Short mmCIF file of C-alpha atoms and ligand atoms in Angstrom, two decimals:
data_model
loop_
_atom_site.label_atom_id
_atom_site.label_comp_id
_atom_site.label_asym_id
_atom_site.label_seq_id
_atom_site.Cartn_x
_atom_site.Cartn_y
_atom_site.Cartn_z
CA UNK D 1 76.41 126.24 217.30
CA UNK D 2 73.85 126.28 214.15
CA UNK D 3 73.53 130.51 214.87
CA UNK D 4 77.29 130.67 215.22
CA UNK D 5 77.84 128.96 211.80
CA UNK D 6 75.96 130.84 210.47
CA UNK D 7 76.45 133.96 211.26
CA UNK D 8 80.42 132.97 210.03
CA UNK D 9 78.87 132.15 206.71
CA UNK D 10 77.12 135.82 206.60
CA UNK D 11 80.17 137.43 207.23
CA UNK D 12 82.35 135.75 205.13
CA UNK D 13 79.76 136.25 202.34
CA UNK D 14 79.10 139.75 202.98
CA UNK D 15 82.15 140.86 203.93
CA UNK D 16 84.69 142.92 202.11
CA UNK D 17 86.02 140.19 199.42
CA UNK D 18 87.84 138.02 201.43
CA UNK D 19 85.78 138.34 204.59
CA UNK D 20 86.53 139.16 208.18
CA UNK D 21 86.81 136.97 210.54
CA UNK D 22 86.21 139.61 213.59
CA UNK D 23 87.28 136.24 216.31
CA UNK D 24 90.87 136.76 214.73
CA UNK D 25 91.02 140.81 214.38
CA UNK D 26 94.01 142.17 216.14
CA UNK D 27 93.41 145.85 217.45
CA UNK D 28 96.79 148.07 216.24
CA UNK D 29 96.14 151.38 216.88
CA UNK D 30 93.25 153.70 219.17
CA UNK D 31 92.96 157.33 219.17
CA UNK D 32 90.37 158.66 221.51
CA UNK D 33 88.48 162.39 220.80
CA UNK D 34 87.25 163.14 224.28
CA UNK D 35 85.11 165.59 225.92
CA UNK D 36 85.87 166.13 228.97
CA UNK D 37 83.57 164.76 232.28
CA UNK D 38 80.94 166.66 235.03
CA UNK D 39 82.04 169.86 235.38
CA UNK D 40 80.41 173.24 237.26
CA UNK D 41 78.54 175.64 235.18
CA UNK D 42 80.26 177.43 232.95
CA UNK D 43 79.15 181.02 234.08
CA UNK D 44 79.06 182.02 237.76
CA UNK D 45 76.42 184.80 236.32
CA UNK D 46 73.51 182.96 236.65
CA UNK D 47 72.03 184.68 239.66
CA UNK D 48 69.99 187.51 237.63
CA UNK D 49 67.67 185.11 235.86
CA UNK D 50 66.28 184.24 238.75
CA UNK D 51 65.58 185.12 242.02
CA UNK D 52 65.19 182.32 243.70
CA UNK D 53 68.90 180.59 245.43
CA UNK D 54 70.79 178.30 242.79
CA UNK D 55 72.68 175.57 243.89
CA UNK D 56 76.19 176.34 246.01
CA UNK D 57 79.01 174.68 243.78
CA UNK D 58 82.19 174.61 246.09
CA UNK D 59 84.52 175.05 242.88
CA UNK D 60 84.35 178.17 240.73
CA UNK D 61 82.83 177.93 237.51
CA UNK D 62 84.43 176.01 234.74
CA UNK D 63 85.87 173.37 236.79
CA UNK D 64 85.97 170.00 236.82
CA UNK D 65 84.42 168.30 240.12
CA UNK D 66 85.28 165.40 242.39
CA UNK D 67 82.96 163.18 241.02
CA UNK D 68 83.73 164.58 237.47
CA UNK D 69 87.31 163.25 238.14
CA UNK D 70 85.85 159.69 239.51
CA UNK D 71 83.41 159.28 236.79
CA UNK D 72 86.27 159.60 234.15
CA UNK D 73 88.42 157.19 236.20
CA UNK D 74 85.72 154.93 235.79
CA UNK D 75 85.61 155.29 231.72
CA UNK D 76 89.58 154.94 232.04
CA UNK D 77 89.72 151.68 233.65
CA UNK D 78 86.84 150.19 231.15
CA UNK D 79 88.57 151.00 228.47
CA UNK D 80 91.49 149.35 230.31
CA UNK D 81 89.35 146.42 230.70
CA UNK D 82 88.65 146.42 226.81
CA UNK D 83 92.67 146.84 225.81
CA UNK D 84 93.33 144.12 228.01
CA UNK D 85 90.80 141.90 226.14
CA UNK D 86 92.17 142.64 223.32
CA UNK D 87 96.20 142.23 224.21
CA UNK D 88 96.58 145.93 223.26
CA UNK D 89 98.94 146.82 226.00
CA UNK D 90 101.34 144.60 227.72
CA UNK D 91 101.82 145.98 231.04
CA UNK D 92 102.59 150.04 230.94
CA UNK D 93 102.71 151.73 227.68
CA UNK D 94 106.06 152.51 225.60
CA UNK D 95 107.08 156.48 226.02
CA UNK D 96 106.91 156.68 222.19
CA UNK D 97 103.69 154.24 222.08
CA UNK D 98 100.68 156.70 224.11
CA UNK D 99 100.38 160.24 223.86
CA UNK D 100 97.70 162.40 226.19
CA UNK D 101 97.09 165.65 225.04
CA UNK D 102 94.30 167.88 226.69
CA UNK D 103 93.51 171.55 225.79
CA UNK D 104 94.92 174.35 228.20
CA UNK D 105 91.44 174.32 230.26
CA UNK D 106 91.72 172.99 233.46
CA UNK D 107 89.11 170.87 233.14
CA UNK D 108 90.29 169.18 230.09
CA UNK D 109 93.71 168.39 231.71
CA UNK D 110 91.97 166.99 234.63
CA UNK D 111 90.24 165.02 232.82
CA UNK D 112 92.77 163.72 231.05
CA UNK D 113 94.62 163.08 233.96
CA UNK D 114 91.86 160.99 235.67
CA UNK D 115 91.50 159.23 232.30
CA UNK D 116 95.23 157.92 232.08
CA UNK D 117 95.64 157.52 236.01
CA UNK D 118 92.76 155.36 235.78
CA UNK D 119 93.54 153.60 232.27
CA UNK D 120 97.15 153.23 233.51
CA UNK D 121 97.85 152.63 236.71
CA UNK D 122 101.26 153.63 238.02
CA UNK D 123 102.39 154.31 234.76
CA UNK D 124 103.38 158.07 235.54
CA UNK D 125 101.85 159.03 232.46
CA UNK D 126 102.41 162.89 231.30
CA UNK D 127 99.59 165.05 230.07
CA UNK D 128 100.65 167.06 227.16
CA UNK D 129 98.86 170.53 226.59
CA UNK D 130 100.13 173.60 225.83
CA UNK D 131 101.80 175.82 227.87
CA UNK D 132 99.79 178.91 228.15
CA UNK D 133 96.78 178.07 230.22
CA UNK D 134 95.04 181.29 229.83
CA UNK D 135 94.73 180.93 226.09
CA UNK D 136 93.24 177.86 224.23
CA UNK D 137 95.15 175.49 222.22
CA UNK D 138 94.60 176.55 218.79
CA UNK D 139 93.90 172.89 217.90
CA UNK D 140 90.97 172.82 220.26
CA UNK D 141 89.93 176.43 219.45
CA UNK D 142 86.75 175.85 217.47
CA UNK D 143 87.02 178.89 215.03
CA UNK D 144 86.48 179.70 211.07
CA UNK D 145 89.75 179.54 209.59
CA UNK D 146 89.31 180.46 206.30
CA UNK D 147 89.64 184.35 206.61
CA UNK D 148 87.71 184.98 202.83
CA UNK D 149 84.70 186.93 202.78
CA UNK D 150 82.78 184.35 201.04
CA UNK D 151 83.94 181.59 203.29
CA UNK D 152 82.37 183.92 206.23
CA UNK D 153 79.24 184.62 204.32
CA UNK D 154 78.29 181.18 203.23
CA UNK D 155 78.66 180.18 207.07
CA UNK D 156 76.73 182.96 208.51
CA UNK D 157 74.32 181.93 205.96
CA UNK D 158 74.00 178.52 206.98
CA UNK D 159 73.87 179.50 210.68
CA UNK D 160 71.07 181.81 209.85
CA UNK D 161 69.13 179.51 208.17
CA UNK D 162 69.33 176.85 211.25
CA UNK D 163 68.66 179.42 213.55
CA UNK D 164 65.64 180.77 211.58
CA UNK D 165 64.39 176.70 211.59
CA UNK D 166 64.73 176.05 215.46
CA UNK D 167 61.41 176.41 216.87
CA UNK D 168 61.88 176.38 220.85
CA UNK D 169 58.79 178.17 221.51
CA UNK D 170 57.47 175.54 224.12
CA UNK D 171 61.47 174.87 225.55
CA UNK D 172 61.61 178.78 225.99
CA UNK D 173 58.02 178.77 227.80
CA UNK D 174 58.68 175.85 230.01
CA UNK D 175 62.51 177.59 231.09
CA UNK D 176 60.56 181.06 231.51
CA UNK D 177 58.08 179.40 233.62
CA UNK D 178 60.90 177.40 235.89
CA UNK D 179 62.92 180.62 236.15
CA UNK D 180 59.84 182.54 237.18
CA UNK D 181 61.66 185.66 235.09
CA UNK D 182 59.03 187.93 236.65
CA UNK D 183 60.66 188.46 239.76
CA UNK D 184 64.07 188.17 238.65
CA UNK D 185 67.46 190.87 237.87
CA UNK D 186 67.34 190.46 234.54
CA UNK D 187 63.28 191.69 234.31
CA UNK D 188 63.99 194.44 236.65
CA UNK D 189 66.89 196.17 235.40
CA UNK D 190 66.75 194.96 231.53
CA UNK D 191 62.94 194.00 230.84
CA UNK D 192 64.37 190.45 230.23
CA UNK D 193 61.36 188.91 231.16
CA UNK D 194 60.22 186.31 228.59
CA UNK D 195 62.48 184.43 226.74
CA UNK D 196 59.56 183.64 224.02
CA UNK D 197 59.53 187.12 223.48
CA UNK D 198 62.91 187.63 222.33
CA UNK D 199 64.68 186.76 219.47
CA UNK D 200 68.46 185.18 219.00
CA UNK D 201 70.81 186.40 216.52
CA UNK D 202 74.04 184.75 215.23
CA UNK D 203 77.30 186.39 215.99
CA UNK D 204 80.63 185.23 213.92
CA UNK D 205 83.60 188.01 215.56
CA UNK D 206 86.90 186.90 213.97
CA UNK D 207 89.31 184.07 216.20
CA UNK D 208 86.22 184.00 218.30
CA UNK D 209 84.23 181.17 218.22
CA UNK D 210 80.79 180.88 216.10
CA UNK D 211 78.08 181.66 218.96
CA UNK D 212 74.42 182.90 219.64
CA UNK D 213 72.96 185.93 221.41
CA UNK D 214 69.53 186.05 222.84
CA UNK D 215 67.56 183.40 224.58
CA UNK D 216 69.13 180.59 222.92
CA UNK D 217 72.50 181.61 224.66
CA UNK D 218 70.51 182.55 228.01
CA UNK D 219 68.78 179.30 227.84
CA UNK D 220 71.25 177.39 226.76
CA UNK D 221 73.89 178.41 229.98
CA UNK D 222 70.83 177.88 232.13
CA UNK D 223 70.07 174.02 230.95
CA UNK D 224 73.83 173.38 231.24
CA UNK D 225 73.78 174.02 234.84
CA UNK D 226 71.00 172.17 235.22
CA UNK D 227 72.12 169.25 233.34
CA UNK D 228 75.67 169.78 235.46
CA UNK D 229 73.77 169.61 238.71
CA UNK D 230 71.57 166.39 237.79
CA UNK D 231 74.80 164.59 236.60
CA UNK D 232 76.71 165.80 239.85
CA UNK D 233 74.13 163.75 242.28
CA UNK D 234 72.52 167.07 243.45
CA UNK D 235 68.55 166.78 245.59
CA UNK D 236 66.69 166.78 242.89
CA UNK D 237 64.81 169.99 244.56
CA UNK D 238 68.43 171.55 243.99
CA UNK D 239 67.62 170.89 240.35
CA UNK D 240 65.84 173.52 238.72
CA UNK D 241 64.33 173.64 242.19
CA UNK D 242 62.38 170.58 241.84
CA UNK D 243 61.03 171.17 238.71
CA UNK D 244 62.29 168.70 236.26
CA UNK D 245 62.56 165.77 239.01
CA UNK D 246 63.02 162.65 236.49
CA UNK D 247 61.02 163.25 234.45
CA UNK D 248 62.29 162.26 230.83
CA UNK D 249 59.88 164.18 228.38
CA UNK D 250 60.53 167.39 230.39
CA UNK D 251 64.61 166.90 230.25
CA UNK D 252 64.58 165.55 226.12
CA UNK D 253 62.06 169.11 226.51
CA UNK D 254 64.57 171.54 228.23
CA UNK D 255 68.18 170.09 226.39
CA UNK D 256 66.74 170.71 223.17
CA UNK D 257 67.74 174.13 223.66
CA UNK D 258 71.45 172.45 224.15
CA UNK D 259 71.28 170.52 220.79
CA UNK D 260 70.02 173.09 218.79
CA UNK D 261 73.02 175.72 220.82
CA UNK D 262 75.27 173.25 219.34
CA UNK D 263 73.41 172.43 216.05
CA UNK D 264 73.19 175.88 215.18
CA UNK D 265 77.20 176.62 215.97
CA UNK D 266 78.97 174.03 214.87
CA UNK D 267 76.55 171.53 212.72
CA UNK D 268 77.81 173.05 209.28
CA UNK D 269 77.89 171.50 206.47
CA UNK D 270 79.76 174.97 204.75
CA UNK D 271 82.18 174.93 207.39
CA UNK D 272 82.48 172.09 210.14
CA UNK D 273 85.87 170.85 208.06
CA UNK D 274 87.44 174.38 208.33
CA UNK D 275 86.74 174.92 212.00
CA UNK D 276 87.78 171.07 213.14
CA UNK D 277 90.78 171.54 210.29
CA UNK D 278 93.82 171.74 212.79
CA UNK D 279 92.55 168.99 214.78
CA UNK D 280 91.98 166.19 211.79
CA UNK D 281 94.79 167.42 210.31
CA UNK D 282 96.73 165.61 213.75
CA UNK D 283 94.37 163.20 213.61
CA UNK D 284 95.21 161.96 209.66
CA UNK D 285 99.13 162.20 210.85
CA UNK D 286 98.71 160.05 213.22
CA UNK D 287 96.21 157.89 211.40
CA UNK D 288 98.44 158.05 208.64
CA UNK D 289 102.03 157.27 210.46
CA UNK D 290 100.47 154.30 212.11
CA UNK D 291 102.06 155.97 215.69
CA UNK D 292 101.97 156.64 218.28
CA UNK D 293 99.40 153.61 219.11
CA UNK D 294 96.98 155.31 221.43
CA UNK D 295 96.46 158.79 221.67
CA UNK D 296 93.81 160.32 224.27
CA UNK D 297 92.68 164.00 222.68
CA UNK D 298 90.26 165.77 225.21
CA UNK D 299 88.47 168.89 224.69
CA UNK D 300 84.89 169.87 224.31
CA UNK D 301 81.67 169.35 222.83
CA UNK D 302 82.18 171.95 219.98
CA UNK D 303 85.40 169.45 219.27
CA UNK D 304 83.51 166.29 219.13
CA UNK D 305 80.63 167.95 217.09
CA UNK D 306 83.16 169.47 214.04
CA UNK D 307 85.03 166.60 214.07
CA UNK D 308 81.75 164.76 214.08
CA UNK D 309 80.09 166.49 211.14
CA UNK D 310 83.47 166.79 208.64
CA UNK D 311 83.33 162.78 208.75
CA UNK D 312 79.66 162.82 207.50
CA UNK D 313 78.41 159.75 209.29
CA UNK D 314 75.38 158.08 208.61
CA UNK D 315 72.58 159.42 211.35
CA UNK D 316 72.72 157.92 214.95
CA UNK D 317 71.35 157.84 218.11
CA UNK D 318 72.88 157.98 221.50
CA UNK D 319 70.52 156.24 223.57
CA UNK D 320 70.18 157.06 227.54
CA UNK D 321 71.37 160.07 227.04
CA UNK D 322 69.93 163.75 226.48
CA UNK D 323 73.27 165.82 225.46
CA UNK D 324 74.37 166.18 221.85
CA UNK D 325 77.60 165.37 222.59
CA UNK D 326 77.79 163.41 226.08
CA UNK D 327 79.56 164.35 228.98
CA UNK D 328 83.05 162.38 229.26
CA UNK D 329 81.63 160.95 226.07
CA UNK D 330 84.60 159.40 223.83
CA UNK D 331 84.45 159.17 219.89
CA UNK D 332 87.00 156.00 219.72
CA UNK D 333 89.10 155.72 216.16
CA UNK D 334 89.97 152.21 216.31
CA UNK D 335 92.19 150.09 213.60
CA UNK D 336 92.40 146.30 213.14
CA UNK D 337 94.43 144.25 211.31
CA UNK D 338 93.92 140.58 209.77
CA UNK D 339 96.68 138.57 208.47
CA UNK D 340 95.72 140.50 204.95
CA UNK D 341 94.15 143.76 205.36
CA UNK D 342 93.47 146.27 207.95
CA UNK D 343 90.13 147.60 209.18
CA UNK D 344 88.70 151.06 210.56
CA UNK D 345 85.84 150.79 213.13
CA UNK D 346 84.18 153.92 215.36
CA UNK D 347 82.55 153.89 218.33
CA UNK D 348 80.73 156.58 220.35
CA UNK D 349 81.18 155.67 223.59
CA UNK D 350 79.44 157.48 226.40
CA UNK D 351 78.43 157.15 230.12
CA UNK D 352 73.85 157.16 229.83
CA UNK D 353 72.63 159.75 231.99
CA UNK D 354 71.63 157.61 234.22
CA UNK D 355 75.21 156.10 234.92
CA UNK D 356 76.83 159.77 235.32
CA UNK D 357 73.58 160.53 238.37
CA UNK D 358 74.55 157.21 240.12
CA UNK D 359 78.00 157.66 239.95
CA UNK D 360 77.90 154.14 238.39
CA UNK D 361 81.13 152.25 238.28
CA UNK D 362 81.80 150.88 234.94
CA UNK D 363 82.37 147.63 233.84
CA UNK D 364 81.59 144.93 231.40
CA UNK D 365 78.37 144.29 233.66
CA UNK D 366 77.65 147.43 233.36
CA UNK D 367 79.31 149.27 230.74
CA UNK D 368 78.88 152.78 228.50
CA UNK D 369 77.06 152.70 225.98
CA UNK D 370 78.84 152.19 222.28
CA UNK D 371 77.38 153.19 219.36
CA UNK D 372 78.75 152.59 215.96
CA UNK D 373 79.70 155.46 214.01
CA UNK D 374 79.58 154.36 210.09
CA UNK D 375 81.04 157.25 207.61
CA UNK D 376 79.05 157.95 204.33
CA UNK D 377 82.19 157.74 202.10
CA UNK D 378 82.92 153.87 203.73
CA UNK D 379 82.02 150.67 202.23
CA UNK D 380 81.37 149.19 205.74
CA UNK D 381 81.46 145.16 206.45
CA UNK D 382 78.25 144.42 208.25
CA UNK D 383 80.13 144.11 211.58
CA UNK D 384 81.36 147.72 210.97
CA UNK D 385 84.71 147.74 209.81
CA UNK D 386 85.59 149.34 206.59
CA UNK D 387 89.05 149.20 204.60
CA UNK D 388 91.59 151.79 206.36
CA UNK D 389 93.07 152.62 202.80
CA UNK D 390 89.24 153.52 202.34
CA UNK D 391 89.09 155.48 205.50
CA UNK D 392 92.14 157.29 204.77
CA UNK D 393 91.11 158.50 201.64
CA UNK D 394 88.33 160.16 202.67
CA UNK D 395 87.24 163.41 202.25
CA UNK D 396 87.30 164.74 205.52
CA UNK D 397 91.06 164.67 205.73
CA UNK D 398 91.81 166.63 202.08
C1 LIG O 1 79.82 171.46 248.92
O1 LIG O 1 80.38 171.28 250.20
C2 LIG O 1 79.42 170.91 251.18
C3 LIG O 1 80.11 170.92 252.53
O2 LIG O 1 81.36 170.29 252.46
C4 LIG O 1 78.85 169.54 250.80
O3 LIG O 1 77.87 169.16 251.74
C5 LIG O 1 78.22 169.64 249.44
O4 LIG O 1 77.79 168.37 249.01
C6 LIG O 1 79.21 170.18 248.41
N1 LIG O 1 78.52 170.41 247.16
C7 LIG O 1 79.03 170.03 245.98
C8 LIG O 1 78.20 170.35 244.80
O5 LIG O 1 80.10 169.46 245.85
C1 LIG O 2 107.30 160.66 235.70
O1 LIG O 2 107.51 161.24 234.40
C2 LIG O 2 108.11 162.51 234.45
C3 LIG O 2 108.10 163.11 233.05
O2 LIG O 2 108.38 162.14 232.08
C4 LIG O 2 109.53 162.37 235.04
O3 LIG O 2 110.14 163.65 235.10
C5 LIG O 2 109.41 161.78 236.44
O4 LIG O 2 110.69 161.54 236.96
C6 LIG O 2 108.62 160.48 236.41
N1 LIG O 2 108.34 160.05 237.78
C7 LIG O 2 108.48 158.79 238.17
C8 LIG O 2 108.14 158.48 239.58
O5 LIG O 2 108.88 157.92 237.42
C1 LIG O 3 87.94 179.48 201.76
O1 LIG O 3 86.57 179.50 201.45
C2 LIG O 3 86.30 179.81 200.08
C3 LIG O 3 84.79 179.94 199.96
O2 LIG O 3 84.14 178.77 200.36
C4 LIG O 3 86.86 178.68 199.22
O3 LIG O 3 86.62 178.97 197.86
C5 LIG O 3 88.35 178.57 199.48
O4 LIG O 3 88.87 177.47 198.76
C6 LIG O 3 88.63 178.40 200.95
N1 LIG O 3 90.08 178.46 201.19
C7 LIG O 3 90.71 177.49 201.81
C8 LIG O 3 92.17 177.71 202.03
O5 LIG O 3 90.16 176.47 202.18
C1 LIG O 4 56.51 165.84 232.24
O1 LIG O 4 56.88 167.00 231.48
C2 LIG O 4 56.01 167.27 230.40
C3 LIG O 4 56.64 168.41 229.59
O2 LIG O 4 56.86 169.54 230.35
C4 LIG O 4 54.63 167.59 230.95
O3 LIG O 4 53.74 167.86 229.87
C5 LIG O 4 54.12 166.42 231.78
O4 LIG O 4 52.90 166.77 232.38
C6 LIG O 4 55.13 166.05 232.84
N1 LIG O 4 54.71 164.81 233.48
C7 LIG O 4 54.56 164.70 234.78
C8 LIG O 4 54.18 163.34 235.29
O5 LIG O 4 54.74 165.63 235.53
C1 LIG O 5 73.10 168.38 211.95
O1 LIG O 5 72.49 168.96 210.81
C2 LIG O 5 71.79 168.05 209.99
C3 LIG O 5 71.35 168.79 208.75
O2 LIG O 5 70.67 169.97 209.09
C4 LIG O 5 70.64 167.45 210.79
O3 LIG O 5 69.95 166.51 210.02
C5 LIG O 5 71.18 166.78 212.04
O4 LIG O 5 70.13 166.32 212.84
C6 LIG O 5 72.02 167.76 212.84
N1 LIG O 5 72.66 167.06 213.93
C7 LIG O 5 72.49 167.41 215.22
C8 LIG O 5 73.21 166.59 216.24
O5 LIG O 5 71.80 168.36 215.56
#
């Protein structure tokens, strides 16, 4: 009773002027950025950088699996479990009060749909995504915008410099090693033998988006479809055959090459608000209108990373996990309300590596993990809420 006193006293005291009192915070509105969950890898090219047999996927590449689909049922009826805490929904959702809107990939909409079938049971909610499958949506197209020549130049710049400050020297070795490269394709017919030996470039091709060539892109397919086929539940000898296993220095090792792909990319400071522009520029409508209530975006890591960076937030960790940006991992926009003001808090909340192998049903007992996301240009209380007139004047969104 003493602790719970005081910790009322702390907040009142350090709260923003007239204090929150979190026990009697109404939630109003949710929007949900969401990558989508397990998928197969994203090439079915693999074969040549190695010769020994990869793992059979029974979809083709690109796809979302079974257990992809059940694992983001799972994070749909948690969050379920939360909005019913927090008398967010009363029974199904208003047509005018949810909107779901996945890219055109089919793993996106499938995830989407196993998000909201889950989250809303028998609620015949629609998926919204654009029409053209065989195109992506422009607002989920990560791309530089700005067609200048000195927008273009001051990116390529910065993507140079990151690139020429990633040293994956001993990640390169290790993946070489695991590959044995000798006796693959790719040594035989291209003298692609040692991915230490090479060197990545950066390559920026207008409406394409911002990518790598070299080892970092080799490497970087080739630790996604290992990561893929750890999440999936694979033998671990069907796992970089055998040689990760579990252990945890050798994974936080071999993703590296994943966070610095992605840190490279999209990590810009010259450029992360022009390539996630079309997408915050929904996002502030819909922050700004106050509606729809709860919107479910889902797209991809290269989303949830510009989107990510143009808010600036203070650095964080996302413990359990060895991806930048999680699979089925949700960045969750949420406001509140008190009788006087209204409040902004962000979570990143993610299924731990762990969770995703065991197929792990989620739940308050055992539940993602949710990490608060606290924007520079915020004066945050210290339960992580900041002013939404505060939030909505930020930066990112001009
Ligand atoms: C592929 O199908 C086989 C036979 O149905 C099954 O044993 C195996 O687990 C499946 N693999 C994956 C990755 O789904
Ligand atoms: C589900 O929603 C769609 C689109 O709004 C509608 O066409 C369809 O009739 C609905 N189905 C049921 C069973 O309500
Ligand atoms: C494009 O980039 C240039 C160089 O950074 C900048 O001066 C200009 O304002 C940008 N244009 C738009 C429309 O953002
Ligand atoms: C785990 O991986 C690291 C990095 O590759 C390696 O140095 C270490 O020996 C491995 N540990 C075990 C128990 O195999
Ligand atoms: C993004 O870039 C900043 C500045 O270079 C760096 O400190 C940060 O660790 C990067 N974030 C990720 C996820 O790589």
């Amino acid at each position: 009773m003493a602790a719970v006193l005081t910790l009322t006293v702390l907040l009142c005291l350090f709260g923003l002027g007239k204090g929150i009192d979190v026990q009697r915070l109404n939630l109003e509105q949710v929007l949900i950025l969401s990558r989508h969950n397990v998928r197969t890898p994203l090439t079915g090219e693999l074969e040549m950088y190695a010769s020994k047999p990869w793992p059979k996927w029974n979809v083709s590449s690109g796809l979302l699996t079974r257990k992809g689909y059940q694992l983001e049922g799972y994070m749909g009826e948690y969050i379920a479990d939360w909005f019913a805490t927090e008398n967010f929904f009363n029974g199904c959702p208003k047509e005018d009060e949810i909107i779901v809107y996945s890219n055109t990939k089919p793993r996106t909409i499938a995830s989407a749909k196993a998000f909201a079938e889950s989250a809303f049971k028998n609620c015949n909610i629609t998926v919204k995504h654009h029409e053209n499958l065989a195109a992506m949506d422009p607002m989920f197209l990560p791309i530089f915008h700005n067609k200048t020549a000195a927008f273009k130049q001051q990116a390529r710049e910065e993507m140079t410099r990151k690139l020429n400050e990633v040293d994956l020297t001993e990640a390169y070795r290790e993946m070489t090693r695991i590959l044995n490269m000798q006796s693959s394709d790719v040594c035989k017919k291209l003298a692609i033998c040692d991915l230490v030996a090479l060197k990545s470039d950066i390559v920026t091709e207008d409406g394409e988006e911002p990518n790598v060539n070299g080892p970092l892109f080799i490497a970087n397919a080739i630790v996604d479809s290992f990561i893929m086929s750890y999440y999936e539940g694979m033998p671990l000898s069907d796992v970089a055959w055998g040689e990760i296993q579990d252990n945890a220095t050798k994974w936080e090792l071999l993703t590296s090459i994943a966070r610095e792909n992605q840190n490279v990319r999209f990590n810009l400071t010259s450029a992360s608000k022009d390539v996630a522009g079309p997408l915050l520029k929904y996002m502030y409508n819909i922050f700004k209108s106050g509606t729809p209530k709860f919107t479910l975006l889902v797209g991809h890591d290269s989303n949830l990373n510009g989107v990510i960076n143009a808010f600036d937030f203070q650095p964080f960790v996302l413990p359990g996990q060895f991806e930048p940006f999680p699979i089925g991992g949700k960045v969750i926009f949420q406001k509140w309300s008190d009788a006087n003001e209204k409040y902004l808090k962000i979570e990143y909340v993610y299924p731990t590596v762990k969770q995703l192998r065991n197929g792990e049903k989620l739940s308050r007992l055992d539940p993602p993990q949710r990490v608060l996301l606290i924007p520079k240009g915020c004066k945050m209380s210290p339960v992580g809420f900041c002013p939404w007139s505060e939030f909505l004047k930020l930066n990112t969104f001009s």
